[in-house]
Coordinates of C-alpha atoms and ligand atoms in Angstrom, one line a residue:
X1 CA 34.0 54.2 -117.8
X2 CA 34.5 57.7 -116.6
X3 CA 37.8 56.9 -116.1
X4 CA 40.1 53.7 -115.0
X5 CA 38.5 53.7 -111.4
X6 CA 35.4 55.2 -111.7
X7 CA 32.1 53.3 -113.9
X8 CA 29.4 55.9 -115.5
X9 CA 26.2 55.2 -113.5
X10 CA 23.2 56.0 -114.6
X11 CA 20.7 56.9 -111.6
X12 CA 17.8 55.1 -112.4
X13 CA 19.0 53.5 -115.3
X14 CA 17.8 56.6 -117.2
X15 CA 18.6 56.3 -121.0
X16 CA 19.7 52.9 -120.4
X17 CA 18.2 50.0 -122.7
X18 CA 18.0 46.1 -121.2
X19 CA 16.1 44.2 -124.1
X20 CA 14.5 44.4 -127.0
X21 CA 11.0 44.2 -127.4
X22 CA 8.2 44.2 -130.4
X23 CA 5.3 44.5 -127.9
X24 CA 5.2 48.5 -127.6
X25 CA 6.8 51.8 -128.7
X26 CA 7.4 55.5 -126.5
X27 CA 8.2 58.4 -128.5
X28 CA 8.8 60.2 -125.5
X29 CA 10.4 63.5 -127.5
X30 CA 7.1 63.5 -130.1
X31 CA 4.2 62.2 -126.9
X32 CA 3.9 59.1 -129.0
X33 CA 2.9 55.9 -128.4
X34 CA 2.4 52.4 -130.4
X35 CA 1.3 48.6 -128.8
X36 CA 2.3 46.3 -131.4
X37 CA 2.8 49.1 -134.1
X38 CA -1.1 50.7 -133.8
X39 CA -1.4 54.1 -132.2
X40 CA -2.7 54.7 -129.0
X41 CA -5.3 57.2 -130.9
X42 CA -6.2 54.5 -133.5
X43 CA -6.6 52.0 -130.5
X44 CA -8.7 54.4 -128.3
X45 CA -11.0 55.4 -131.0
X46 CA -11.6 51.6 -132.8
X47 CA -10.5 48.5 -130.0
X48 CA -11.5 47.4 -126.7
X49 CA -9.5 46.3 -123.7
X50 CA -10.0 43.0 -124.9
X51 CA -8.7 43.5 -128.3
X52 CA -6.2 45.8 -127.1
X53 CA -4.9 42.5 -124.3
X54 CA -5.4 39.9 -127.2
X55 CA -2.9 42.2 -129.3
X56 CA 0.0 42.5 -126.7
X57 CA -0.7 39.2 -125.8
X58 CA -0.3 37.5 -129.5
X59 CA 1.7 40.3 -131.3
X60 CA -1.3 40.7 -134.1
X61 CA -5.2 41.4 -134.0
X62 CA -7.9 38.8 -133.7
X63 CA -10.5 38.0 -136.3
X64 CA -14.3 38.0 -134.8
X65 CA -14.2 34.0 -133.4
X66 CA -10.9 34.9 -131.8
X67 CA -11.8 37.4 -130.0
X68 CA -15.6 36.5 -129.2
X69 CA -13.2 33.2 -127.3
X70 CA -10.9 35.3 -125.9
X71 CA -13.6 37.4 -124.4
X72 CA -15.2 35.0 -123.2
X73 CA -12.3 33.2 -121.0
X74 CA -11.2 36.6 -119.7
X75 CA -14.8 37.0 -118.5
X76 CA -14.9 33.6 -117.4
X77 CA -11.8 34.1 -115.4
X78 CA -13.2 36.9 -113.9
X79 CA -15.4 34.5 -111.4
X80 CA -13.7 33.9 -108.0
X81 CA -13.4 30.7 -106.1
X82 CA -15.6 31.1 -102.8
X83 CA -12.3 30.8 -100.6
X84 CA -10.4 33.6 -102.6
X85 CA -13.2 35.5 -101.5
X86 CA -13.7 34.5 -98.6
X87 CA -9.7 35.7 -97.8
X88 CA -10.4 39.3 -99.6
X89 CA -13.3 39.3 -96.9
X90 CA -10.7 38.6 -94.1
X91 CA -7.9 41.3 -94.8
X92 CA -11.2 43.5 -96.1
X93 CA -10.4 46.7 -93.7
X94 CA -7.0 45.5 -92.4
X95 CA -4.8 46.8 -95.4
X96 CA -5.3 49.5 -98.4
X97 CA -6.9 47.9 -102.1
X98 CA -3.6 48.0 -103.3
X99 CA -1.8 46.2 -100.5
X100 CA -4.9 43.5 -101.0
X101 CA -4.7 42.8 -104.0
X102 CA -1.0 42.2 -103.8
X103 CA -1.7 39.7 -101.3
X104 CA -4.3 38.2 -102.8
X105 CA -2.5 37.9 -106.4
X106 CA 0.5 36.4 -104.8
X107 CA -1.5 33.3 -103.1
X108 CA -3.9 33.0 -106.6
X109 CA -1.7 29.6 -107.7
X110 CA -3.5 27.8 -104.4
X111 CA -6.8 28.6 -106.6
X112 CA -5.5 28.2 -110.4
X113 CA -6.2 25.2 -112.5
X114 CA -3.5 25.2 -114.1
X115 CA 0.1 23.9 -113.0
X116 CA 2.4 27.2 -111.7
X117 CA 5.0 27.0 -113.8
X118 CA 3.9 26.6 -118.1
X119 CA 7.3 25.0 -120.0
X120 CA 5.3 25.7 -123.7
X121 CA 4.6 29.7 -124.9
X122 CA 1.0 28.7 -125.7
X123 CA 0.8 27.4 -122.3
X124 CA 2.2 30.6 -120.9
X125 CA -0.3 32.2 -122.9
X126 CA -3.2 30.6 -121.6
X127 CA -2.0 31.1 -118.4
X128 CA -1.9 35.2 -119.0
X129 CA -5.3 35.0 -120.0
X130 CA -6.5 33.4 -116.9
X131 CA -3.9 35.7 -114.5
X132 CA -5.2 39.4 -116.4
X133 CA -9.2 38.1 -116.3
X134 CA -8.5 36.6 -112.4
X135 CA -7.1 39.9 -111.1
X136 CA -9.5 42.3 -112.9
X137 CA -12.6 40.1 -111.0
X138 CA -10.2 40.4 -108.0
X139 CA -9.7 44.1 -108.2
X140 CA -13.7 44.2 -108.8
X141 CA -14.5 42.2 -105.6
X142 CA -12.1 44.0 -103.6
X143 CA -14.2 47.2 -104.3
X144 CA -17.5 45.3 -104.0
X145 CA -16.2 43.5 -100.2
X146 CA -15.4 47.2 -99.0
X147 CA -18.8 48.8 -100.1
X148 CA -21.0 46.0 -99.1
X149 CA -19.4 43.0 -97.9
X150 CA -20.9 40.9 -101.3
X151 CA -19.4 38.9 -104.2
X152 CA -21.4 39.1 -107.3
X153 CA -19.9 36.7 -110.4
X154 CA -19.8 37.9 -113.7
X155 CA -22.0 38.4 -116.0
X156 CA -21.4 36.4 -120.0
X157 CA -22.9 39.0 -121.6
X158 CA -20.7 41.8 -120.1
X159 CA -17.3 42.7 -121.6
X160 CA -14.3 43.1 -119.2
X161 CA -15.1 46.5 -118.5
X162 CA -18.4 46.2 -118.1
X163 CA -17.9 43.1 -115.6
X164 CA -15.9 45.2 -113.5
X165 CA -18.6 47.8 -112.9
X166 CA -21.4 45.2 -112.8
X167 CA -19.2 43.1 -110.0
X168 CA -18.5 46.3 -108.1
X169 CA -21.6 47.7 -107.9
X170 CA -24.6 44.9 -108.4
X171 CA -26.1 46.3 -111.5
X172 CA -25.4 46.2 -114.9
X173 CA -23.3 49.7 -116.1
X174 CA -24.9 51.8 -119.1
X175 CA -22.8 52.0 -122.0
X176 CA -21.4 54.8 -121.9
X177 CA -20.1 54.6 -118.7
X178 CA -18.6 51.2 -119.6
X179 CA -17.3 52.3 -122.9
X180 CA -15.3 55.0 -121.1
X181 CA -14.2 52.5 -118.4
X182 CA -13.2 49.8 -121.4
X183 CA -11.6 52.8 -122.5
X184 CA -9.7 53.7 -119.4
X185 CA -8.0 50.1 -119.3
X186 CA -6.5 49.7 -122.7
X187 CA -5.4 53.0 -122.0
X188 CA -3.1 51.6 -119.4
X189 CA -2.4 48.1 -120.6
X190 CA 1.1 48.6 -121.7
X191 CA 3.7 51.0 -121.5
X192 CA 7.2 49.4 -122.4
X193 CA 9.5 48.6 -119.9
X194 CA 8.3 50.9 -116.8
X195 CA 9.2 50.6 -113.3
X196 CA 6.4 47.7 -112.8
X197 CA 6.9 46.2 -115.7
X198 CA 11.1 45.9 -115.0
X199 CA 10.4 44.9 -111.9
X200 CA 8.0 42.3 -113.4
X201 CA 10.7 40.7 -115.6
X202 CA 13.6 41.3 -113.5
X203 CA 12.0 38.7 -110.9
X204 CA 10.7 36.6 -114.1
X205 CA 14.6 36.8 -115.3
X206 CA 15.2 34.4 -112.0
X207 CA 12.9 31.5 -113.4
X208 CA 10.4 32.5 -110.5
X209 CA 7.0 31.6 -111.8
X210 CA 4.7 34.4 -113.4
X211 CA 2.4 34.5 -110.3
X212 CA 5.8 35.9 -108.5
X213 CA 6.7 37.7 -111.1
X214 CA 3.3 39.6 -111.4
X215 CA 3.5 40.5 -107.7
X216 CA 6.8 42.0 -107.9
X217 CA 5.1 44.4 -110.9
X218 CA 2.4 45.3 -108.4
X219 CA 4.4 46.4 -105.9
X220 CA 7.0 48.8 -107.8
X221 CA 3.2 49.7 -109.4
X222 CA 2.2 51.0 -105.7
X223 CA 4.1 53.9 -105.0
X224 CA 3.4 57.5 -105.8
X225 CA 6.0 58.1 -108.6
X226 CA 4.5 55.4 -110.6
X227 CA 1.1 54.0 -110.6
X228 CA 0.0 55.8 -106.9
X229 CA 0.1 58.7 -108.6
X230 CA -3.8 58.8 -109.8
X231 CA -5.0 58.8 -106.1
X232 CA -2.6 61.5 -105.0
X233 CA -3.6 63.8 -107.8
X234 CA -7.1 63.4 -106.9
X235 CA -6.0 63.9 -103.7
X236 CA -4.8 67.2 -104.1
X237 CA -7.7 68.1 -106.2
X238 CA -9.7 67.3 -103.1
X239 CA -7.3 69.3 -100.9
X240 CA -7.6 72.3 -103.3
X241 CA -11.6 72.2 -103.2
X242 CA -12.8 74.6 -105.0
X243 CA -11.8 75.7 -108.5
X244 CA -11.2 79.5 -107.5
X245 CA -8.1 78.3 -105.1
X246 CA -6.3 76.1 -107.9
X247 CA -3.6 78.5 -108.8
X248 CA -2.6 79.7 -105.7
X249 CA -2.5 76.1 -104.8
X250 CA -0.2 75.0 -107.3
X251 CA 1.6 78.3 -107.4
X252 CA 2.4 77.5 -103.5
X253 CA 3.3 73.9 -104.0
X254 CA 5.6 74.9 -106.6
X255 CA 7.4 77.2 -104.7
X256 CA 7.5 74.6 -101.9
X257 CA 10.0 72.6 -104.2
X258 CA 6.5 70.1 -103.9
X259 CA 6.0 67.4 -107.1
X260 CA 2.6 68.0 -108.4
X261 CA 1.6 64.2 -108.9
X262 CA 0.5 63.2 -112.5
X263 CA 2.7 65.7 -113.7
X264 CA 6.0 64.7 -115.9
X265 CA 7.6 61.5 -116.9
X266 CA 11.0 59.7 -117.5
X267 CA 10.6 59.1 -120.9
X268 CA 7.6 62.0 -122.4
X269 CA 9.4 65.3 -122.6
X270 CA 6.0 66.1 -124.6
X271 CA 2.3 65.6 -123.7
X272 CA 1.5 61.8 -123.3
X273 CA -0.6 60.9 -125.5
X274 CA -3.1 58.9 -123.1
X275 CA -3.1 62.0 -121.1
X276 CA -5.1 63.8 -123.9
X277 CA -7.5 61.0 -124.7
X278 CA -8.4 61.4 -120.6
X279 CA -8.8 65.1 -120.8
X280 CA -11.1 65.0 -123.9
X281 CA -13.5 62.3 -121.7
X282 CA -13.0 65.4 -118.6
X283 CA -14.7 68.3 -121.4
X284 CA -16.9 65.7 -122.2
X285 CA -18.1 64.9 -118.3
X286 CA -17.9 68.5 -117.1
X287 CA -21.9 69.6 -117.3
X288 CA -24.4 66.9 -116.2
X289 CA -22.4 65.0 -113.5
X290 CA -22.7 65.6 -109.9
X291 CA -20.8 68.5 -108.5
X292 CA -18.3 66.9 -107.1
X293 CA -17.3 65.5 -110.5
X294 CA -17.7 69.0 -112.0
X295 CA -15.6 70.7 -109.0
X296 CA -12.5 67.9 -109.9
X297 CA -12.6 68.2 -113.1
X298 CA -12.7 72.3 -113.4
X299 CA -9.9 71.9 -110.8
X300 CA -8.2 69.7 -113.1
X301 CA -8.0 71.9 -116.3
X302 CA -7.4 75.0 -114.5
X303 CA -4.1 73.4 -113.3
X304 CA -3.3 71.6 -116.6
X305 CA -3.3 75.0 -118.0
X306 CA -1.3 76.7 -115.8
X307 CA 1.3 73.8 -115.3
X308 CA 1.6 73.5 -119.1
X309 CA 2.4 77.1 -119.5
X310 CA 4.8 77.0 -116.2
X311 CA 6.2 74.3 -117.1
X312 CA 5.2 72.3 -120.6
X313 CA 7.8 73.9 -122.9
X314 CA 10.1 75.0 -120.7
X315 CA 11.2 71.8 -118.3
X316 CA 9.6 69.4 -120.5
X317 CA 7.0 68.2 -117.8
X318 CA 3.3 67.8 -119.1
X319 CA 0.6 66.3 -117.5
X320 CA 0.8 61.8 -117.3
X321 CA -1.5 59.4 -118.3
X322 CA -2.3 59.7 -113.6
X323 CA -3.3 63.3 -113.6
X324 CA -7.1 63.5 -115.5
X325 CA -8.3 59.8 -114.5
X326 CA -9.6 60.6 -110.6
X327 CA -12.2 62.8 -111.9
X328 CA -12.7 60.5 -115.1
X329 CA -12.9 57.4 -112.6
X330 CA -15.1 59.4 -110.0
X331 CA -17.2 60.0 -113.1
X332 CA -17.7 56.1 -113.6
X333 CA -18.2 55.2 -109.4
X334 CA -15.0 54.1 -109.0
X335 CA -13.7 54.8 -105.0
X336 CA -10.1 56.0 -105.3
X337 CA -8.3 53.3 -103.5
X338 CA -9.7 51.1 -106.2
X339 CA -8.1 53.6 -108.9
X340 CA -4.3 52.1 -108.7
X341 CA -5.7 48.5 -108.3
X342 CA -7.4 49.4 -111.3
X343 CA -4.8 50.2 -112.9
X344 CA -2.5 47.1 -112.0
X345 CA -5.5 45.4 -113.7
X346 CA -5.2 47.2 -116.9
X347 CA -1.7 46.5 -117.3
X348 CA -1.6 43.3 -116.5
X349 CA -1.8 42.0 -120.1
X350 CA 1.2 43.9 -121.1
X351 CA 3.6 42.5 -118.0
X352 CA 2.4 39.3 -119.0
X353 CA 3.3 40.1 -122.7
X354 CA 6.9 41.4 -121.8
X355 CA 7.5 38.7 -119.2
X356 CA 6.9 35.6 -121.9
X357 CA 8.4 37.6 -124.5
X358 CA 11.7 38.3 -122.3
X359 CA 11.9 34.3 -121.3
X360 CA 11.6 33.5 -125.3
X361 CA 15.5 34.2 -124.5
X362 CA 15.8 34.7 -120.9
X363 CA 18.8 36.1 -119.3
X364 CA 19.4 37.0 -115.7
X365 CA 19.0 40.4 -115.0
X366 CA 22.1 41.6 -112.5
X367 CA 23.1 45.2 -113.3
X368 CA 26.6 46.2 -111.1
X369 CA 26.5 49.0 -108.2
X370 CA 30.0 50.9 -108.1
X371 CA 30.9 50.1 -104.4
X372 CA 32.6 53.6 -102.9
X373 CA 32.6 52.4 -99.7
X374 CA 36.0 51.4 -97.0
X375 CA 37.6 47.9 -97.4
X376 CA 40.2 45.4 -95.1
X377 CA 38.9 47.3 -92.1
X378 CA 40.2 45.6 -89.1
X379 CA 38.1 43.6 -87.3
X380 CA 37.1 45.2 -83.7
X381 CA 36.0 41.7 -80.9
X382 CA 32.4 43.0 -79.9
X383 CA 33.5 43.3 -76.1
X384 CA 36.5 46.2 -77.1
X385 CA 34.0 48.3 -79.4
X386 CA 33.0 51.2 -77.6
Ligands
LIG1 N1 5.9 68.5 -110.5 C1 6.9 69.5 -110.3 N2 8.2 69.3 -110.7 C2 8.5 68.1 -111.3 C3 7.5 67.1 -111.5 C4 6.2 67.4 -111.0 N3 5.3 66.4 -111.2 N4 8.1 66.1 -112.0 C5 9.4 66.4 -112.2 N5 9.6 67.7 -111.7 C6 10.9 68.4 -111.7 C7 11.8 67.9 -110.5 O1 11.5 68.7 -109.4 C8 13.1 68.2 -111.1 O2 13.4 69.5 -111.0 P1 14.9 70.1 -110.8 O3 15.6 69.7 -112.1 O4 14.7 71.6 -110.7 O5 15.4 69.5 -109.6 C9 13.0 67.8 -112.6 O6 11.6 68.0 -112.9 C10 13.3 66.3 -112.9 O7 12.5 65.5 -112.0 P2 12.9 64.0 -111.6 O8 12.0 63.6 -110.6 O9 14.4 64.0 -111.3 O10 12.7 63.3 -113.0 P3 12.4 61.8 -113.3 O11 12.6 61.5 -114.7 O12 13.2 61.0 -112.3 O13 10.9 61.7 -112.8 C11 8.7 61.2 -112.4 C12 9.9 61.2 -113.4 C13 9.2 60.3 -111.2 C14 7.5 60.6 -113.0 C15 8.5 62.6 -111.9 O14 8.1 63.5 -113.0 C16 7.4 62.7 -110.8 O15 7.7 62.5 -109.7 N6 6.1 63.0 -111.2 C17 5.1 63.0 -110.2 C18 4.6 61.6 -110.0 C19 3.8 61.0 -111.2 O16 3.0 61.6 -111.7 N7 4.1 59.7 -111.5 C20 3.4 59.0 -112.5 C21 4.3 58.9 -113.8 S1 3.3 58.1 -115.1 C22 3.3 56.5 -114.6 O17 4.2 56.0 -113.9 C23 2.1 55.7 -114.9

């Protein structure tokens, strides 16, 4: 307390802890990050989004069975009932991806197998695994209904990754550009307790079931300050066009008091470490993709560079894990209003994680608001109000 009247608050609950956790570290001062006590470098050199979902999921890393079987039901999952599609098809046009898939996620119990609400942790497990591999062929079909009206199943001898692109686009991916997609999604998988991921366990903390819970994390995953932020930085890489205008562009926004989306963070006060694993796939795509690849991604490093030397060092804001992946995800044949979908996909294994690890000892989550308002104001009849 400030002082007898008055409590500290905390906009935003910044700097305020909730829980504990053993699923996933930030060093936000150092740009560091951990899942389960592996680096995100060591992750995004060795593992796979599968490996990487099977780890946040379990707390430890499979041997080859165990992950040949988890691979499989993920993929498995991935296949859509002919009447989920068949509603995808009907709000197909009507509503954004991300609005979609929302929707979608939020009726998926009328299609589960499984009873809504899991009493056992291995239970609740199982059920994660079906949840992340159902909404990654969701997010998949969503893309493949808008470009050409068809469902295409999975394929068993596709990874998650390479499922996604097969599902979206008919034809089997190469590897690389799979590899970079797997690559992509256990770069996003988990990221401690975030605005989607709060918001997935503060609904959770109720005793709603995890298909309510989930929806809640896609929504606070939505807006522009969070997730959304990968479509409006490739958004304003369109809007500069041409590599040659980038500085004035920025220099202008700036000035304009205007956020530059994918730019800063809550917790990094350093460069986030996914971030740089992004912008090494951007040198890597720059020559020998199509030009409007190569026109995003010069875009891209010309206004890292200048942003880091505006603004790295001295106001602690570097680029995010949003800012490279719209010319990284143009690169694979992703459309950008599949990009945030795309990412709700990605993390879902780590809500799912935090949610079953928070209800191992659940508590309700109902933070105060300091009320400043006017009390015991007289009551005014509606016919003498003026
Ligand atoms: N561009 C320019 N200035 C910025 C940016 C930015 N991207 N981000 C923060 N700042 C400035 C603010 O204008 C403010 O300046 P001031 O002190 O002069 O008023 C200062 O930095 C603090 O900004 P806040 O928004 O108050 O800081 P907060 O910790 O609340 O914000 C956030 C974090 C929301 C991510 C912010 O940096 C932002 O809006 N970034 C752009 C959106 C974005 O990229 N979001 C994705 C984050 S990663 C993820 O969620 C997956």
């Amino acid at each position: 307390m400030a002082d007898n009247t008055t409590p500290t608050i905390m906009k935003g609950l910044e700097g305020v802890y909730f829980t504990e956790t053993k699923i996933c570290k930030v060093d936000g001062a150092k740009g560091r990050l951990w899942y389960r006590g592996y680096s995100i470098e060591s992750l995004a050199k060795n593992s796979s989004f599968e490996e990487v979902s099977y780890l946040i999921l379990y707390g430890s890393l499979p041997n080859v069975d165990a992950l040949g079987a988890f691979r499989n039901k993920l993929v498995s999952c991935m296949a859509l009932d002919g009447k989920l599609v068949d509603l995808i098809k009907g709000l197909n046009g009507k509503m954004a991806a991300m609005d979609i898939l929302r929707t979608i996620v939020s009726a998926m119990p009328a299609f589960s197998e499984k009873k809504v609400f899991q009493n056992e942790n291995d239970e609740r497990i199982e059920e994660a695994i079906e949840i992340v591999g159902r909404i990654c062929g969701i997010v998949a079909t969503i893309g493949a209904v808008s470009k050409n009206g068809n469902y295409t199943g999975p394929d068993s001898t596709l990874g998650v990754a390479g499922n996604i692109l097969y599902m979206l686009n008919g034809k089997k991916p190469d590897e690389k550009t799979s590899r970079m997609l797997d690559v992509m999604m256990l770069l996003h998988a988990e990221h401690s307790s975030n605005a989607s991921t709060f918001c997935t366990i503060v609904a959770g903390s109720t005793l709603a079931d995890i298909y309510s819970a989930i929806t809640a994390g896609i929504c606070a995953l939505k807006g522009p300050l969070h997730g959304g932020a990968d479509e409006k930085a490739l958004d304003m890489m369109k809007a500069i066009g041409s590599p040659d205008n980038t500085e004035k562009y920025i220099e202008e926004a700036l000035e304009g008091k205007k956020k530059i989306m994918g730019f800063g963070h809550r917790v990094y006060k350093a460069y986030d470490p996914r971030a740089k694993v992004i912008k090494a796939y951007l040198e890597d795509i720059q020559n020998g993709s199509t030009l409007e690849v190569q026109t995003f991604t010069a875009i891209a490093l010309r206004a890292e560079k200048m942003m880091v030397e505006k603004l790295g060092e001295t106001k602690g804001i570097w680029p995010n894990v949003d800012f490279f992946s719209g010319p990284v995800y143009t690169y694979i044949g992703i459309p950008k209003d599949l990009f945030t979908p795309l990412f709700a996909a990605s993390r879902s294994p780590g809500w799912c994680a935090h949610m079953l690890e928070y209800w191992q000892d659940n508590k309700l989550i109902r933070p105060l608001d300091y009320y400043n308002g006017q009390l015991d104001i007289p009551y005014v009849p509606i016919e003498q109000r003026k």
